[in-house]
Amino acid sequence: MSMAAALNAALRNRMEADPKVLVMGLDVGKLGGVFRITDGLQKDFGEDRVIDAPLGESGIIGSAVGLAIRGYRPVCEIQFDGFVYPAFDQIVCQLAKFHNRSLGQVKMPITVRIPYGGGIGAVEHHSESPEAYFAHTAGLKVVTCSNPSDAYWMLRQSIESDDPVIFFEPKRRYWAKGDVDLEAVPAALEKAHVIRPGRDATLVAYGPMVATALDAARAAAEDGSELEVIDLRSLSPLDTDTVVRSVQKTGRLVVVHEASVTLGMGAEIAARVQERAFFSLEAPVLRVGGFDTPYPASRVEEEWLPDVDRILDAVDRSLAY
């Protein structure tokens, strides 16, 4: 199934299993969401459980916090990545803090779904990568899927979690298809996956960049280089162990993400690897990401987004040491 269909199936599964699971957001009901992720849910579960919220992201998250206090499990959709900022105060000051503030007595089982990243030819505020803001915030889990199987299982696990989860969905991969085993035993939500083994260098990516990293690994193989590709999946907590084990084997690391390079996830991963695997490194950790500019107009976004050539250029520089 497509990633969009897998996310819809995960929402439907949790709503059928638990009457306390609610879906709320802009146009999630009658329209089924702008990407149709919630298609058909309001028809099947009613307007009391699939709520078309007013235009106001702060109110959506604030209402979800109140519902969670009363025992519900809200799933909030932020329609586009750039729309999350009006809700930032509610997320970092209320959602992330309430469990600690209540000395563990009040849980916050809220999932905030955010379509993110570029590549769809959208206008301003519709193609951003705000994941580092939330990964920096203690009290939040931050995860992102890269394929339909992970989309299904990771969303289910997020909704089942008693901790608040920021769930980033790579919007340009919504229509990518893959096998989804609805009866599988899923891996832990916070675990990274080695999705292509290799010996010459490690590529770490997440979300929309995983498919691009795999394309780069296949291209490198034609020139005789074996790249190990890791799908990070969880940004907070970060599965440093899986990355370190790979670097101890390959000696080289390139981190890839769409977000701007400065203070992005790549910086944190590079710092952790040099702390724990410094004597295994044969070259500096290199980062490939978006430029330190606002996301550009759609006609030039392909020049801004990291691609196979930019990844392979970084790999070549690493292998040249």
PDB file of N, CA, C and O in Angstrom, residues 9 24 69 230 308:
ATOM      1  N   ALA A   9      -4.678   3.475   7.617  1.00  0.00           N
ATOM      2  CA  ALA A   9      -4.974   2.178   8.233  1.00  0.00           C
ATOM      3  C   ALA A   9      -4.564   2.151   9.699  1.00  0.00           C
ATOM      4  O   ALA A   9      -5.248   1.563  10.542  1.00  0.00           O
ATOM      5  N   MET A  24      -8.089  15.153  15.388  1.00  0.00           N
ATOM      6  CA  MET A  24      -8.516  16.541  15.286  1.00  0.00           C
ATOM      7  C   MET A  24      -7.516  17.343  14.472  1.00  0.00           C
ATOM      8  O   MET A  24      -6.313  17.069  14.466  1.00  0.00           O
ATOM      9  N   ILE A  69      -5.593  15.215  29.691  1.00  0.00           N
ATOM     10  CA  ILE A  69      -5.748  15.255  31.149  1.00  0.00           C
ATOM     11  C   ILE A  69      -6.975  14.457  31.574  1.00  0.00           C
ATOM     12  O   ILE A  69      -6.999  13.821  32.629  1.00  0.00           O
ATOM     13  N   ILE A 230      21.685   3.710   6.968  1.00  0.00           N
ATOM     14  CA  ILE A 230      20.908   3.599   8.203  1.00  0.00           C
ATOM     15  C   ILE A 230      19.732   4.564   8.129  1.00  0.00           C
ATOM     16  O   ILE A 230      19.911   5.758   7.854  1.00  0.00           O
ATOM     17  N   VAL A 308      21.294  12.915  -5.091  1.00  0.00           N
ATOM     18  CA  VAL A 308      22.292  11.844  -5.179  1.00  0.00           C
ATOM     19  C   VAL A 308      23.683  12.407  -5.430  1.00  0.00           C
ATOM     20  O   VAL A 308      24.675  11.965  -4.820  1.00  0.00           O
TER      21      VAL A 308
END
